[in-house]
Structure formats: structure tokens, C-alpha cells
């Protein structure tokens, strides 16, 4: 009878360690993937901030080209 209880307790301990190990591993993987997604979002956000600057520079370039075309006529 005591042998069966010992086996049951060892099974319980093994199951608990296995479950906790799986939870910790899944948590680490989830945190890693979230960090990678945050990096991608940061890159995307910086790109969005640069678009208005590029548009302003294009306006200036177009204006200067138009001035040069008028001078060359």
C-alpha cells in the first residue's frame, strides 16, 4: 500500500514539474515573440514619422524643378 502511495506522489511531482516547465518555456517564447514584434512596430513607427519629411522635400524639389524649367524656356 505504501509503495502505491509513493508511486502516486512521485507521479504527481513529475507531472507538476513537467507542467511548470512547459508553462515557463511557453512564457519565455511568448515574451521573445512580443519583443520581436515590438521591434518591428518601432521600425514601422519611425518610417511613418519620416514620410511627412520626405513629402515636404519632394514639394521643394518639384518647386525648384519647375523654376528651372521656366528659366530654361
mmCIF file of N, CA, C and O in Angstrom:
data_model
loop_
_atom_site.group_PDB
_atom_site.id
_atom_site.type_symbol
_atom_site.label_atom_id
_atom_site.label_comp_id
_atom_site.label_asym_id
_atom_site.label_seq_id
_atom_site.Cartn_x
_atom_site.Cartn_y
_atom_site.Cartn_z
ATOM 1 N N UNK A 1 0.817 -1.189 0.000
ATOM 2 C CA UNK A 1 0.000 0.000 0.000
ATOM 3 C C UNK A 1 0.864 1.258 0.000
ATOM 4 O O UNK A 1 0.571 2.204 -0.715
ATOM 5 N N UNK A 2 1.921 1.279 0.816
ATOM 6 C CA UNK A 2 2.785 2.449 0.863
ATOM 7 C C UNK A 2 3.523 2.635 -0.444
ATOM 8 O O UNK A 2 3.805 3.765 -0.844
ATOM 9 N N UNK A 3 3.843 1.556 -1.136
ATOM 10 C CA UNK A 3 4.511 1.654 -2.430
ATOM 11 C C UNK A 3 3.632 2.347 -3.452
ATOM 12 O O UNK A 3 4.111 3.143 -4.272
ATOM 13 N N UNK A 4 2.337 2.056 -3.424
ATOM 14 C CA UNK A 4 1.408 2.673 -4.370
ATOM 15 C C UNK A 4 1.273 4.174 -4.095
ATOM 16 O O UNK A 4 1.196 4.986 -5.011
ATOM 17 N N UNK A 5 1.275 4.533 -2.810
ATOM 18 C CA UNK A 5 1.178 5.947 -2.448
ATOM 19 C C UNK A 5 2.450 6.681 -2.888
ATOM 20 O O UNK A 5 2.390 7.802 -3.411
ATOM 21 N N UNK A 6 3.591 6.035 -2.693
ATOM 22 C CA UNK A 6 4.860 6.626 -3.109
ATOM 23 C C UNK A 6 4.889 6.840 -4.616
ATOM 24 O O UNK A 6 5.294 7.903 -5.101
ATOM 25 N N UNK A 7 4.441 5.860 -5.366
ATOM 26 C CA UNK A 7 4.402 5.981 -6.822
ATOM 27 C C UNK A 7 3.444 7.101 -7.237
ATOM 28 O O UNK A 7 3.739 7.897 -8.134
ATOM 29 N N UNK A 8 2.305 7.191 -6.582
ATOM 30 C CA UNK A 8 1.340 8.244 -6.891
ATOM 31 C C UNK A 8 1.930 9.625 -6.589
ATOM 32 O O UNK A 8 1.770 10.569 -7.379
ATOM 33 N N UNK A 9 2.617 9.758 -5.475
ATOM 34 C CA UNK A 9 3.238 11.038 -5.133
ATOM 35 C C UNK A 9 4.350 11.405 -6.113
ATOM 36 O O UNK A 9 4.467 12.568 -6.520
ATOM 37 N N UNK A 10 5.165 10.424 -6.489
ATOM 38 C CA UNK A 10 6.207 10.685 -7.477
ATOM 39 C C UNK A 10 5.609 11.081 -8.820
ATOM 40 O O UNK A 10 6.124 11.965 -9.506
ATOM 41 N N UNK A 11 4.525 10.447 -9.193
ATOM 42 C CA UNK A 11 3.838 10.811 -10.440
ATOM 43 C C UNK A 11 3.308 12.235 -10.356
ATOM 44 O O UNK A 11 3.398 13.001 -11.318
ATOM 45 N N UNK A 12 2.751 12.588 -9.208
ATOM 46 C CA UNK A 12 2.242 13.946 -9.016
ATOM 47 C C UNK A 12 3.370 14.970 -9.132
ATOM 48 O O UNK A 12 3.238 15.986 -9.812
ATOM 49 N N UNK A 13 4.493 14.698 -8.471
ATOM 50 C CA UNK A 13 5.634 15.614 -8.518
ATOM 51 C C UNK A 13 6.158 15.735 -9.951
ATOM 52 O O UNK A 13 6.441 16.833 -10.439
ATOM 53 N N UNK A 14 6.269 14.614 -10.638
ATOM 54 C CA UNK A 14 6.738 14.639 -12.031
ATOM 55 C C UNK A 14 5.797 15.422 -12.929
ATOM 56 O O UNK A 14 6.238 16.196 -13.783
ATOM 57 N N UNK A 15 4.519 15.235 -12.733
ATOM 58 C CA UNK A 15 3.529 15.961 -13.529
ATOM 59 C C UNK A 15 3.605 17.458 -13.254
ATOM 60 O O UNK A 15 3.552 18.279 -14.174
ATOM 61 N N UNK A 16 3.740 17.821 -11.987
ATOM 62 C CA UNK A 16 3.845 19.236 -11.634
ATOM 63 C C UNK A 16 5.081 19.885 -12.249
ATOM 64 O O UNK A 16 5.003 20.984 -12.812
ATOM 65 N N UNK A 17 6.226 19.206 -12.136
ATOM 66 C CA UNK A 17 7.448 19.765 -12.718
ATOM 67 C C UNK A 17 7.337 19.869 -14.236
ATOM 68 O O UNK A 17 7.758 20.865 -14.838
ATOM 69 N N UNK A 18 6.771 18.860 -14.863
ATOM 70 C CA UNK A 18 6.600 18.907 -16.313
ATOM 71 C C UNK A 18 5.675 20.034 -16.748
ATOM 72 O O UNK A 18 5.952 20.753 -17.714
ATOM 73 N N UNK A 19 4.581 20.203 -16.026
ATOM 74 C CA UNK A 19 3.631 21.257 -16.352
ATOM 75 C C UNK A 19 4.253 22.632 -16.140
ATOM 76 O O UNK A 19 4.141 23.516 -17.006
ATOM 77 N N UNK A 20 4.911 22.833 -15.016
ATOM 78 C CA UNK A 20 5.553 24.122 -14.747
ATOM 79 C C UNK A 20 6.657 24.417 -15.752
ATOM 80 O O UNK A 20 6.815 25.559 -16.200
ATOM 81 N N UNK A 21 7.408 23.398 -16.121
ATOM 82 C CA UNK A 21 8.450 23.586 -17.137
ATOM 83 C C UNK A 21 7.854 24.007 -18.475
ATOM 84 O O UNK A 21 8.377 24.894 -19.146
ATOM 85 N N UNK A 22 6.748 23.381 -18.856
ATOM 86 C CA UNK A 22 6.086 23.751 -20.101
ATOM 87 C C UNK A 22 5.540 25.161 -20.065
ATOM 88 O O UNK A 22 5.640 25.915 -21.039
ATOM 89 N N UNK A 23 4.976 25.538 -18.936
ATOM 90 C CA UNK A 23 4.431 26.897 -18.797
ATOM 91 C C UNK A 23 5.553 27.925 -18.881
ATOM 92 O O UNK A 23 5.428 28.950 -19.560
ATOM 93 N N UNK A 24 6.667 27.670 -18.206
ATOM 94 C CA UNK A 24 7.790 28.610 -18.237
ATOM 95 C C UNK A 24 8.369 28.732 -19.644
ATOM 96 O O UNK A 24 8.689 29.833 -20.101
ATOM 97 N N UNK A 25 8.496 27.611 -20.334
ATOM 98 C CA UNK A 25 9.029 27.640 -21.699
ATOM 99 C C UNK A 25 8.098 28.412 -22.627
ATOM 100 O O UNK A 25 8.554 29.235 -23.427
ATOM 101 N N UNK A 26 6.817 28.168 -22.518
ATOM 102 C CA UNK A 26 5.851 28.881 -23.355
ATOM 103 C C UNK A 26 5.863 30.373 -23.041
ATOM 104 O O UNK A 26 5.765 31.213 -23.941
ATOM 105 N N UNK A 27 6.017 30.714 -21.782
ATOM 106 C CA UNK A 27 6.068 32.120 -21.377
ATOM 107 C C UNK A 27 7.298 32.810 -21.958
ATOM 108 O O UNK A 27 7.216 33.941 -22.451
ATOM 109 N N UNK A 28 8.439 32.144 -21.902
ATOM 110 C CA UNK A 28 9.662 32.726 -22.464
ATOM 111 C C UNK A 28 9.524 32.924 -23.967
ATOM 112 O O UNK A 28 9.937 33.957 -24.509
ATOM 113 N N UNK A 29 8.940 31.953 -24.649
ATOM 114 C CA UNK A 29 8.751 32.066 -26.095
ATOM 115 C C UNK A 29 7.800 33.213 -26.426
ATOM 116 O O UNK A 29 8.045 33.999 -27.343
ATOM 117 N N UNK A 30 6.730 33.338 -25.661
ATOM 118 C CA UNK A 30 5.772 34.419 -25.894
ATOM 119 C C UNK A 30 6.436 35.777 -25.669
ATOM 120 O O UNK A 30 6.252 36.702 -26.467
ATOM 121 N N UNK A 31 7.220 35.912 -24.613
ATOM 122 C CA UNK A 31 7.918 37.172 -24.349
ATOM 123 C C UNK A 31 8.907 37.507 -25.457
ATOM 124 O O UNK A 31 9.030 38.668 -25.859
ATOM 125 N N UNK A 32 9.601 36.503 -25.958
ATOM 126 C CA UNK A 32 10.549 36.722 -27.059
ATOM 127 C C UNK A 32 9.824 37.196 -28.308
ATOM 128 O O UNK A 32 10.248 38.161 -28.956
ATOM 129 N N UNK A 33 8.736 36.541 -28.637
ATOM 130 C CA UNK A 33 7.986 36.922 -29.834
ATOM 131 C C UNK A 33 7.395 38.319 -29.693
ATOM 132 O O UNK A 33 7.368 39.091 -30.659
ATOM 133 N N UNK A 34 6.922 38.683 -28.507
ATOM 134 C CA UNK A 34 6.415 40.034 -28.282
ATOM 135 C C UNK A 34 7.522 41.075 -28.448
ATOM 136 O O UNK A 34 7.295 42.144 -29.024
ATOM 137 N N UNK A 35 8.695 40.760 -27.972
ATOM 138 C CA UNK A 35 9.823 41.687 -28.125
ATOM 139 C C UNK A 35 10.152 41.887 -29.603
ATOM 140 O O UNK A 35 10.431 43.013 -30.036
ATOM 141 N N UNK A 36 10.115 40.797 -30.378
ATOM 142 C CA UNK A 36 10.393 40.915 -31.808
ATOM 143 C C UNK A 36 9.323 41.755 -32.499
ATOM 144 O O UNK A 36 9.627 42.573 -33.369
ATOM 145 N N UNK A 37 8.074 41.569 -32.128
ATOM 146 C CA UNK A 37 7.002 42.366 -32.721
ATOM 147 C C UNK A 37 7.129 43.835 -32.341
ATOM 148 O O UNK A 37 6.869 44.719 -33.168
ATOM 149 N N UNK A 38 7.546 44.109 -31.120
ATOM 150 C CA UNK A 38 7.743 45.493 -30.701
ATOM 151 C C UNK A 38 8.839 46.154 -31.524
ATOM 152 O O UNK A 38 8.733 47.330 -31.882
ATOM 153 N N UNK A 39 9.897 45.415 -31.843
ATOM 154 C CA UNK A 39 10.959 45.967 -32.685
ATOM 155 C C UNK A 39 10.420 46.313 -34.067
ATOM 156 O O UNK A 39 10.749 47.360 -34.623
ATOM 157 N N UNK A 40 9.594 45.434 -34.619
ATOM 158 C CA UNK A 40 9.018 45.702 -35.939
ATOM 159 C C UNK A 40 8.110 46.924 -35.902
ATOM 160 O O UNK A 40 8.126 47.747 -36.816
ATOM 161 N N UNK A 41 7.332 47.055 -34.848
ATOM 162 C CA UNK A 41 6.437 48.203 -34.723
ATOM 163 C C UNK A 41 7.247 49.491 -34.584
ATOM 164 O O UNK A 41 6.898 50.513 -35.176
ATOM 165 N N UNK A 42 8.338 49.445 -33.832
ATOM 166 C CA UNK A 42 9.188 50.629 -33.690
ATOM 167 C C UNK A 42 9.763 51.053 -35.037
ATOM 168 O O UNK A 42 9.807 52.243 -35.351
ATOM 169 N N UNK A 43 10.202 50.074 -35.830
ATOM 170 C CA UNK A 43 10.711 50.406 -37.163
ATOM 171 C C UNK A 43 9.613 51.007 -38.021
ATOM 172 O O UNK A 43 9.836 51.970 -38.751
ATOM 173 N N UNK A 44 8.428 50.445 -37.934
ATOM 174 C CA UNK A 44 7.308 50.950 -38.718
ATOM 175 C C UNK A 44 6.942 52.369 -38.278
ATOM 176 O O UNK A 44 6.673 53.235 -39.114
ATOM 177 N N UNK A 45 6.931 52.625 -36.979
ATOM 178 C CA UNK A 45 6.600 53.958 -36.473
ATOM 179 C C UNK A 45 7.613 54.996 -36.930
ATOM 180 O O UNK A 45 7.244 56.112 -37.293
ATOM 181 N N UNK A 46 8.881 54.652 -36.913
ATOM 182 C CA UNK A 46 9.883 55.622 -37.366
ATOM 183 C C UNK A 46 9.729 55.891 -38.857
ATOM 184 O O UNK A 46 9.966 57.004 -39.316
ATOM 185 N N UNK A 47 9.306 54.891 -39.606
ATOM 186 C CA UNK A 47 9.056 55.092 -41.034
ATOM 187 C C UNK A 47 7.894 56.050 -41.229
ATOM 188 O O UNK A 47 7.946 56.940 -42.080
ATOM 189 N N UNK A 48 6.856 55.903 -40.424
ATOM 190 C CA UNK A 48 5.701 56.792 -40.516
ATOM 191 C C UNK A 48 6.041 58.226 -40.165
ATOM 192 O O UNK A 48 5.436 59.159 -40.682
ATOM 193 N N UNK A 49 7.010 58.410 -39.295
ATOM 194 C CA UNK A 49 7.423 59.758 -38.935
ATOM 195 C C UNK A 49 8.239 60.411 -40.044
ATOM 196 O O UNK A 49 8.250 61.627 -40.190
ATOM 197 N N UNK A 50 8.925 59.602 -40.840
ATOM 198 C CA UNK A 50 9.769 60.152 -41.896
ATOM 199 C C UNK A 50 8.986 60.507 -43.148
ATOM 200 O O UNK A 50 9.440 61.324 -43.940
ATOM 201 N N UNK A 51 7.820 59.911 -43.358
ATOM 202 C CA UNK A 51 7.038 60.168 -44.571
ATOM 203 C C UNK A 51 6.704 61.646 -44.742
ATOM 204 O O UNK A 51 6.903 62.196 -45.829
ATOM 205 N N UNK A 52 6.204 62.354 -43.734
ATOM 206 C CA UNK A 52 5.926 63.781 -43.934
ATOM 207 C C UNK A 52 7.178 64.586 -44.313
ATOM 208 O O UNK A 52 7.105 65.517 -45.106
ATOM 209 N N UNK A 53 8.332 64.220 -43.775
ATOM 210 C CA UNK A 53 9.572 64.913 -44.128
ATOM 211 C C UNK A 53 9.911 64.684 -45.592
ATOM 212 O O UNK A 53 10.321 65.603 -46.301
ATOM 213 N N UNK A 54 9.731 63.452 -46.046
ATOM 214 C CA UNK A 54 10.001 63.122 -47.448
ATOM 215 C C UNK A 54 9.041 63.879 -48.355
ATOM 216 O O UNK A 54 9.442 64.408 -49.398
ATOM 217 N N UNK A 55 7.769 63.943 -47.968
ATOM 218 C CA UNK A 55 6.794 64.669 -48.774
ATOM 219 C C UNK A 55 7.160 66.147 -48.867
ATOM 220 O O UNK A 55 7.045 66.751 -49.936
ATOM 221 N N UNK A 56 7.602 66.744 -47.783
ATOM 222 C CA UNK A 56 7.992 68.161 -47.803
ATOM 223 C C UNK A 56 9.194 68.376 -48.715
ATOM 224 O O UNK A 56 9.239 69.332 -49.491
ATOM 225 N N UNK A 57 10.160 67.478 -48.637
ATOM 226 C CA UNK A 57 11.334 67.591 -49.511
ATOM 227 C C UNK A 57 10.941 67.440 -50.976
ATOM 228 O O UNK A 57 11.491 68.127 -51.847
ATOM 229 N N UNK A 58 9.998 66.554 -51.264
ATOM 230 C CA UNK A 58 9.539 66.398 -52.643
ATOM 231 C C UNK A 58 8.859 67.664 -53.153
ATOM 232 O O UNK A 58 9.033 68.044 -54.322
ATOM 233 N N UNK A 59 8.101 68.314 -52.311
ATOM 234 C CA UNK A 59 7.468 69.575 -52.715
ATOM 235 C C UNK A 59 8.523 70.606 -53.078
ATOM 236 O O UNK A 59 8.411 71.312 -54.083
ATOM 237 N N UNK A 60 9.567 70.700 -52.258
ATOM 238 C CA UNK A 60 10.643 71.657 -52.519
ATOM 239 C C UNK A 60 11.350 71.314 -53.823
ATOM 240 O O UNK A 60 11.614 72.190 -54.656
ATOM 241 N N UNK A 61 11.634 70.048 -54.031
ATOM 242 C CA UNK A 61 12.315 69.609 -55.252
ATOM 243 C C UNK A 61 11.457 69.907 -56.471
ATOM 244 O O UNK A 61 11.957 70.402 -57.501
ATOM 245 N N UNK A 62 10.161 69.606 -56.382
ATOM 246 C CA UNK A 62 9.271 69.891 -57.511
ATOM 247 C C UNK A 62 9.210 71.385 -57.808
ATOM 248 O O UNK A 62 9.199 71.799 -58.973
ATOM 249 N N UNK A 63 9.176 72.202 -56.785
ATOM 250 C CA UNK A 63 9.141 73.648 -56.973
ATOM 251 C C UNK A 63 10.426 74.129 -57.662
ATOM 252 O O UNK A 63 10.382 74.940 -58.600
ATOM 253 N N UNK A 64 11.554 73.617 -57.224
ATOM 254 C CA UNK A 64 12.832 74.007 -57.825
ATOM 255 C C UNK A 64 12.918 73.531 -59.265
ATOM 256 O O UNK A 64 13.430 74.259 -60.130
ATOM 257 N N UNK A 65 12.406 72.343 -59.556
ATOM 258 C CA UNK A 65 12.406 71.851 -60.934
ATOM 259 C C UNK A 65 11.535 72.735 -61.823
ATOM 260 O O UNK A 65 11.913 73.056 -62.964
ATOM 261 N N UNK A 66 10.385 73.100 -61.308
ATOM 262 C CA UNK A 66 9.511 73.979 -62.089
ATOM 263 C C UNK A 66 10.190 75.315 -62.374
ATOM 264 O O UNK A 66 10.098 75.843 -63.488
ATOM 265 N N UNK A 67 10.891 75.859 -61.381
ATOM 266 C CA UNK A 67 11.629 77.117 -61.585
ATOM 267 C C UNK A 67 12.714 76.943 -62.647
ATOM 268 O O UNK A 67 12.893 77.807 -63.505
ATOM 269 N N UNK A 68 13.429 75.825 -62.602
ATOM 270 C CA UNK A 68 14.486 75.573 -63.586
ATOM 271 C C UNK A 68 13.904 75.394 -64.985
ATOM 272 O O UNK A 68 14.490 75.849 -65.976
ATOM 273 N N UNK A 69 12.757 74.744 -65.077
ATOM 274 C CA UNK A 69 12.126 74.568 -66.394
ATOM 275 C C UNK A 69 11.691 75.908 -66.972
ATOM 276 O O UNK A 69 11.820 76.132 -68.171
ATOM 277 N N UNK A 70 11.200 76.784 -66.136
ATOM 278 C CA UNK A 70 10.784 78.097 -66.612
ATOM 279 C C UNK A 70 11.981 78.917 -67.078
ATOM 280 O O UNK A 70 11.900 79.652 -68.063
ATOM 281 N N UNK A 71 13.082 78.798 -66.382
ATOM 282 C CA UNK A 71 14.300 79.542 -66.747
ATOM 283 C C UNK A 71 14.858 79.017 -68.061
ATOM 284 O O UNK A 71 15.335 79.776 -68.910
ATOM 285 N N UNK A 72 14.804 77.701 -68.271
ATOM 286 C CA UNK A 72 15.399 77.123 -69.474
ATOM 287 C C UNK A 72 14.554 77.341 -70.727
ATOM 288 O O UNK A 72 15.030 77.143 -71.833
ATOM 289 N N UNK A 73 13.321 77.782 -70.606
ATOM 290 C CA UNK A 73 12.454 78.006 -71.786
ATOM 291 C C UNK A 73 12.813 79.234 -72.526
ATOM 292 O O UNK A 73 13.259 80.185 -72.393
#
